[in-house]
Short mmCIF file of C-alpha atoms in Angstrom, two decimals:
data_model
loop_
_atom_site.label_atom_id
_atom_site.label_comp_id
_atom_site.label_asym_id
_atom_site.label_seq_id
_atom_site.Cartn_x
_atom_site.Cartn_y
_atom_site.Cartn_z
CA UNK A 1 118.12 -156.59 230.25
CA UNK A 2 115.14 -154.74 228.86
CA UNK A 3 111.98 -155.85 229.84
CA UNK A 4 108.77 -154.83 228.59
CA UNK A 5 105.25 -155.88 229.82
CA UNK A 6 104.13 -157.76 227.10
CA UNK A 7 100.41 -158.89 228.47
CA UNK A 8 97.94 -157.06 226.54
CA UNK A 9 94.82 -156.18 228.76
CA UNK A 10 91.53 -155.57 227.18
CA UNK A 11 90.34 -153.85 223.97
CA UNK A 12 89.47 -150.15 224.27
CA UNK A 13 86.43 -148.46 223.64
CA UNK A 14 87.77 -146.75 220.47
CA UNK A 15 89.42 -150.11 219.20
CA UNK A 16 86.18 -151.87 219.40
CA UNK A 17 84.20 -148.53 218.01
CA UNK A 18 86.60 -148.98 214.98
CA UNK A 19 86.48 -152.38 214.37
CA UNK A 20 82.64 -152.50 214.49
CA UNK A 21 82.61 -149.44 212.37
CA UNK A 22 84.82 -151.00 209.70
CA UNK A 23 82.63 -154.30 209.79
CA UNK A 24 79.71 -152.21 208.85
CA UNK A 25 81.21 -150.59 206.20
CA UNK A 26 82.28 -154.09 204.04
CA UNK A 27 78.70 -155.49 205.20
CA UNK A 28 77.09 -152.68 203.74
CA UNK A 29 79.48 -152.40 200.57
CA UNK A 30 78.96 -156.81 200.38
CA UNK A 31 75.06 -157.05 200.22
CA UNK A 32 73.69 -153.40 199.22
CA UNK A 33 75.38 -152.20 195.79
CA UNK A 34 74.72 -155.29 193.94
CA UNK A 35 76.22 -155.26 190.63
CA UNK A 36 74.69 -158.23 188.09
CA UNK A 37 77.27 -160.67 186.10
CA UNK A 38 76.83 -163.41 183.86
CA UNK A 39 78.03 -165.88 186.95
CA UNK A 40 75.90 -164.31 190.04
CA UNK A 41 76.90 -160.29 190.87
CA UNK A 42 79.90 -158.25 192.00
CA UNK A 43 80.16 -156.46 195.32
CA UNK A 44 82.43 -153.85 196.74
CA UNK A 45 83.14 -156.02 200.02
CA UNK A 46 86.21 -156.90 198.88
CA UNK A 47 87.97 -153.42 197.88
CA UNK A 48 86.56 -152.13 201.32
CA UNK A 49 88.16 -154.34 203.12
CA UNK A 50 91.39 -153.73 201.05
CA UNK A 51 91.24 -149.95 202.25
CA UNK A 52 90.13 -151.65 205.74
CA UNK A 53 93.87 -153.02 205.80
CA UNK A 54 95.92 -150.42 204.37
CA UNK A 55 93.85 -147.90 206.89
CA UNK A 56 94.95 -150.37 209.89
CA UNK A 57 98.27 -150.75 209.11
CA UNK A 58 98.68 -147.03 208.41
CA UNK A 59 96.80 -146.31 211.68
CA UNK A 60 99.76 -148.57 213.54
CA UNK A 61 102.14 -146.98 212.28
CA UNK A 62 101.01 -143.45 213.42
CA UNK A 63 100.45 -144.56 216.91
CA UNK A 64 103.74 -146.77 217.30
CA UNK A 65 105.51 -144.63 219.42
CA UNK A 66 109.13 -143.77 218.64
CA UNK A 67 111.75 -145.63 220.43
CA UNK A 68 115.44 -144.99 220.16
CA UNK A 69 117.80 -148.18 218.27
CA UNK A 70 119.38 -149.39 221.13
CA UNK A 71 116.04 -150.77 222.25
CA UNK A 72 115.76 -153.79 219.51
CA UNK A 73 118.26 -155.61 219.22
CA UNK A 74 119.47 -159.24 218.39
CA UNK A 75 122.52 -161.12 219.00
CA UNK A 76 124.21 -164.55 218.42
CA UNK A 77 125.17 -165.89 221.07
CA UNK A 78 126.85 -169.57 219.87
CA UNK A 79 126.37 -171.62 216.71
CA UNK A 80 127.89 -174.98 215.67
CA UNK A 81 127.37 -177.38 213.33
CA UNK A 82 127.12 -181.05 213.96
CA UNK A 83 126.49 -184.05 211.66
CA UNK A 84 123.59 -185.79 212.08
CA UNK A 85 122.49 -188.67 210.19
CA UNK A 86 122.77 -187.71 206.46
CA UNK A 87 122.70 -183.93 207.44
CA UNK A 88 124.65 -181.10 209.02
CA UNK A 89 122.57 -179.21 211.08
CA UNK A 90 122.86 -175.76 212.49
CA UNK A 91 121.75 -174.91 216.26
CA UNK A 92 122.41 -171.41 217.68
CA UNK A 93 121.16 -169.58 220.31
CA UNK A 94 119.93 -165.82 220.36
CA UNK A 95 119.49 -163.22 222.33
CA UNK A 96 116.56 -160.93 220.78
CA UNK A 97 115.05 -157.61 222.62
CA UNK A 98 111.73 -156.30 221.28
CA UNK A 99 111.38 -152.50 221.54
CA UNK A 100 107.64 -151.37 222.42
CA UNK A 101 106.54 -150.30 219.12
CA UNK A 102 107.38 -153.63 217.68
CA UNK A 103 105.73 -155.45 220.26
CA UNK A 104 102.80 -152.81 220.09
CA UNK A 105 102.48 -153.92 216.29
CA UNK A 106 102.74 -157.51 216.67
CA UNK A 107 100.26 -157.56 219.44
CA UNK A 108 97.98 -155.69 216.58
CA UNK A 109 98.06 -158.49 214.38
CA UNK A 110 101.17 -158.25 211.78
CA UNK A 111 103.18 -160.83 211.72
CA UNK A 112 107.12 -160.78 212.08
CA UNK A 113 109.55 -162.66 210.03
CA UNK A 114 113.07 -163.46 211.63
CA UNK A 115 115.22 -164.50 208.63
CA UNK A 116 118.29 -166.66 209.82
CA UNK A 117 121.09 -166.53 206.87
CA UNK A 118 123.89 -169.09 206.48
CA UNK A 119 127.35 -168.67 204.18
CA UNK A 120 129.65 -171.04 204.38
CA UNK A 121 133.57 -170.30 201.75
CA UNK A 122 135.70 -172.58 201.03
CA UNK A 123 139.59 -171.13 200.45
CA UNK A 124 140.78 -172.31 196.82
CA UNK A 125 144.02 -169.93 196.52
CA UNK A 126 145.72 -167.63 198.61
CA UNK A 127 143.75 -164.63 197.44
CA UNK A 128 140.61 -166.43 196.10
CA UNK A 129 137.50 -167.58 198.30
CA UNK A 130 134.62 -169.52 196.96
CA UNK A 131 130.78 -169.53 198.48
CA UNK A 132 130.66 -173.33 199.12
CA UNK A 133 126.68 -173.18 200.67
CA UNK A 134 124.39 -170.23 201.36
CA UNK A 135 121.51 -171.14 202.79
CA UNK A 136 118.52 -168.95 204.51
CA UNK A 137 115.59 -170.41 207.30
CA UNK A 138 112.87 -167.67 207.83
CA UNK A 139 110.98 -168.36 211.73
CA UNK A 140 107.44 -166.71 211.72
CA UNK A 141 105.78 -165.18 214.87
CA UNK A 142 102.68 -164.04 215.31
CA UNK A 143 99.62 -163.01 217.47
CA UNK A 144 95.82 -163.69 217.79
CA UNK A 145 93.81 -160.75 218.92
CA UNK A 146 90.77 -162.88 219.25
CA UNK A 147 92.59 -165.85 221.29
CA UNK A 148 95.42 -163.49 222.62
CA UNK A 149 97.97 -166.47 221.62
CA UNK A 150 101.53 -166.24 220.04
CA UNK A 151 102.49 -168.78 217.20
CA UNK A 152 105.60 -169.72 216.10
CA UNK A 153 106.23 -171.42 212.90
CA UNK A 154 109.84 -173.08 212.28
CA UNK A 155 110.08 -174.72 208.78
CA UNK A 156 110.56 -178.49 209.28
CA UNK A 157 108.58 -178.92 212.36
CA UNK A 158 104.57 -177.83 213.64
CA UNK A 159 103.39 -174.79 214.27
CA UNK A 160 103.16 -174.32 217.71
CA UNK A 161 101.15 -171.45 220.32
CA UNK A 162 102.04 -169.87 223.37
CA UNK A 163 99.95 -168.06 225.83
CA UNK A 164 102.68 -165.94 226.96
CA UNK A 165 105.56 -163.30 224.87
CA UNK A 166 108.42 -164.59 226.94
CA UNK A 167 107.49 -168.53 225.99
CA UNK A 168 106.93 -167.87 221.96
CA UNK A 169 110.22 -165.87 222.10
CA UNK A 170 112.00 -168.35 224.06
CA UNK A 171 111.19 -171.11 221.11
CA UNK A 172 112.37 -168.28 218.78
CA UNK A 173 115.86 -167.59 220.79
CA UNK A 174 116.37 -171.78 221.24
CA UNK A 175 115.24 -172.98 218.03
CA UNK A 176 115.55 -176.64 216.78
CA UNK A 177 118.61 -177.53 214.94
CA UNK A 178 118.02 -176.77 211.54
CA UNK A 179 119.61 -179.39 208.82
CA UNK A 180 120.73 -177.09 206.06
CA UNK A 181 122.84 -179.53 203.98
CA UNK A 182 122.79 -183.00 202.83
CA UNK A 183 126.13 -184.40 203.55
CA UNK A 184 127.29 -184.93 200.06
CA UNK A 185 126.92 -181.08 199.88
CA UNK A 186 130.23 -180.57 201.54
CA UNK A 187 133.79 -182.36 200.87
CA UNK A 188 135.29 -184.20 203.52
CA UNK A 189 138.28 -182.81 205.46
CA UNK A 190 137.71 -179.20 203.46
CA UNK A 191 138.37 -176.39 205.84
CA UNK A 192 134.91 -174.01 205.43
CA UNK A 193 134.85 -170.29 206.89
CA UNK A 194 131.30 -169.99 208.17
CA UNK A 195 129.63 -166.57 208.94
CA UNK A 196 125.67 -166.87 210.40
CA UNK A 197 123.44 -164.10 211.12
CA UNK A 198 119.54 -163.11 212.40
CA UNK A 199 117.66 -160.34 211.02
CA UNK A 200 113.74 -158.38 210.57
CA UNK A 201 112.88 -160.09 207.61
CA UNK A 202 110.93 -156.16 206.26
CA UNK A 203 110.45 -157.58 202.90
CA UNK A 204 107.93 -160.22 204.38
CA UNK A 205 105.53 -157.18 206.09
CA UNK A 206 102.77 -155.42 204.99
CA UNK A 207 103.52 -152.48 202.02
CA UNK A 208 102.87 -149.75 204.22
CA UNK A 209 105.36 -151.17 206.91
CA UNK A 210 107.90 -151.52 204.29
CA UNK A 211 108.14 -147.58 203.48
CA UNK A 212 107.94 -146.89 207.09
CA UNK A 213 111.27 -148.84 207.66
CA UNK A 214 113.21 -146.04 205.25
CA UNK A 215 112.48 -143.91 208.40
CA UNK A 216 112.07 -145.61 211.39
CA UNK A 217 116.00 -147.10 212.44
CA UNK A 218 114.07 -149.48 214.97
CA UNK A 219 112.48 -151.83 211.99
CA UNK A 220 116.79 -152.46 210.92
CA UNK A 221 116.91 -155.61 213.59
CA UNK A 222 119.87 -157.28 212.81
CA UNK A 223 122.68 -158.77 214.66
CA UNK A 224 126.39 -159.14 213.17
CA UNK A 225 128.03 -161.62 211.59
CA UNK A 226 128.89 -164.92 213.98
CA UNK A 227 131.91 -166.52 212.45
CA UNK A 228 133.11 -169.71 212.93
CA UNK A 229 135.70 -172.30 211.31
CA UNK A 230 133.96 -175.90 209.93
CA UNK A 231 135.87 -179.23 208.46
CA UNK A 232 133.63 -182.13 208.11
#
């Protein structure tokens, strides 16, 4: 398996230079241009620190280094359903390898989405199908550059942090059963076709992110269909 060393040592000298650099730009912009209003006065802190952002997450970007496909990937490794209560729930378990330059931009602050999509058909007629339940759960991971801690947010339970990469992705590859259904969603004894899959949820990130995806194969992290027969 491809492992990465994921513990980030210090800030450099140029990081820090930037980042005071931009601080004294929106200070400056904030408290020296005053513009008078009828409720107080406007500033140009906030559109500086607008440009602040876009000029970051271009800046990533350029110094992500390129990485060839094969080194993100994600797979399924099992997924059932069981009923629990008045719910079916979902558990699955992954298998998900980060390439550098998405660890490099996580590590830099931007979040990453994992978006976990559920279809579940029903068979009618012979040559018909019908979409009895599509359902979607979107897992949210992210780093603090001032703590140096991961968090992982699951809908339906806490938001939790890890000191380590390999602990926040191993609550990402085992998550919680997730109860996608009510059981009066699905008929009883009704034979359901059930395809799940993982992916890079791009349309979560940052603009500039999202046109650098049209060129960069490694942001396309998705595993394949897992299919799997259901009857209640």
């Amino acid at each position: 398996m491809h492992t990465l060393n994921v513990e980030k040592s210090r800030w450099t000298a140029r990081e820090l230079s930037l980042t005071a650099a931009m601080t004294a730009v929106v200070f400056l912009l904030t408290f020296v241009p005053k513009i008078p209003i009828p409720l107080g006065y406007a500033h140009l802190g906030d559109a500086a620190i607008s440009v602040a952002a876009i000029i970051g997450a271009l800046a990533v970007m350029m110094l992500c280094p390129a990485v060839s496909h094969a080194d993100s990937s994600i797979t399924i490794n099992s997924a059932k359903i069981d009923h629990s209560g008045n719910y079916y729930r979902l558990t699955t378990t992954q298998s998900i390898n980060f390439s550098s330059s998405l660890l490099d931009t996580l590590q830099r602050g931007v979040p990453l989405y994992f978006k976990t999509e559920l279809e579940m058909t029903s068979r009618q007629l012979l040559w018909f199908d019908m979409t009895a339940l599509s359902k979607t759960r979107t897992v949210k991971l992210s780093y603090n550059v001032l703590t140096r801690q991961y968090s992982v947010y699951i809908p339906g339970s806490l938001q939790r942090t890890y000191r380590t990469f390999d602990s926040a992705m191993s609550a990402i590859r085992y998550q919680p059963s997730w109860a996608f259904a009510y059981t009066s969603e699905l008929s009883e004894d009704e034979h359901y076709d059930v395809a799940v899959r993982t992916s890079l949820d791009v349309s979560q990130l940052p603009k500039p992110f999202q046109i650098n995806v049209l060129n960069n194969r490694d942001w396309g992290l998705t595993s394949d269909w897992k299919h799997f027969s259901f009857t209640p």
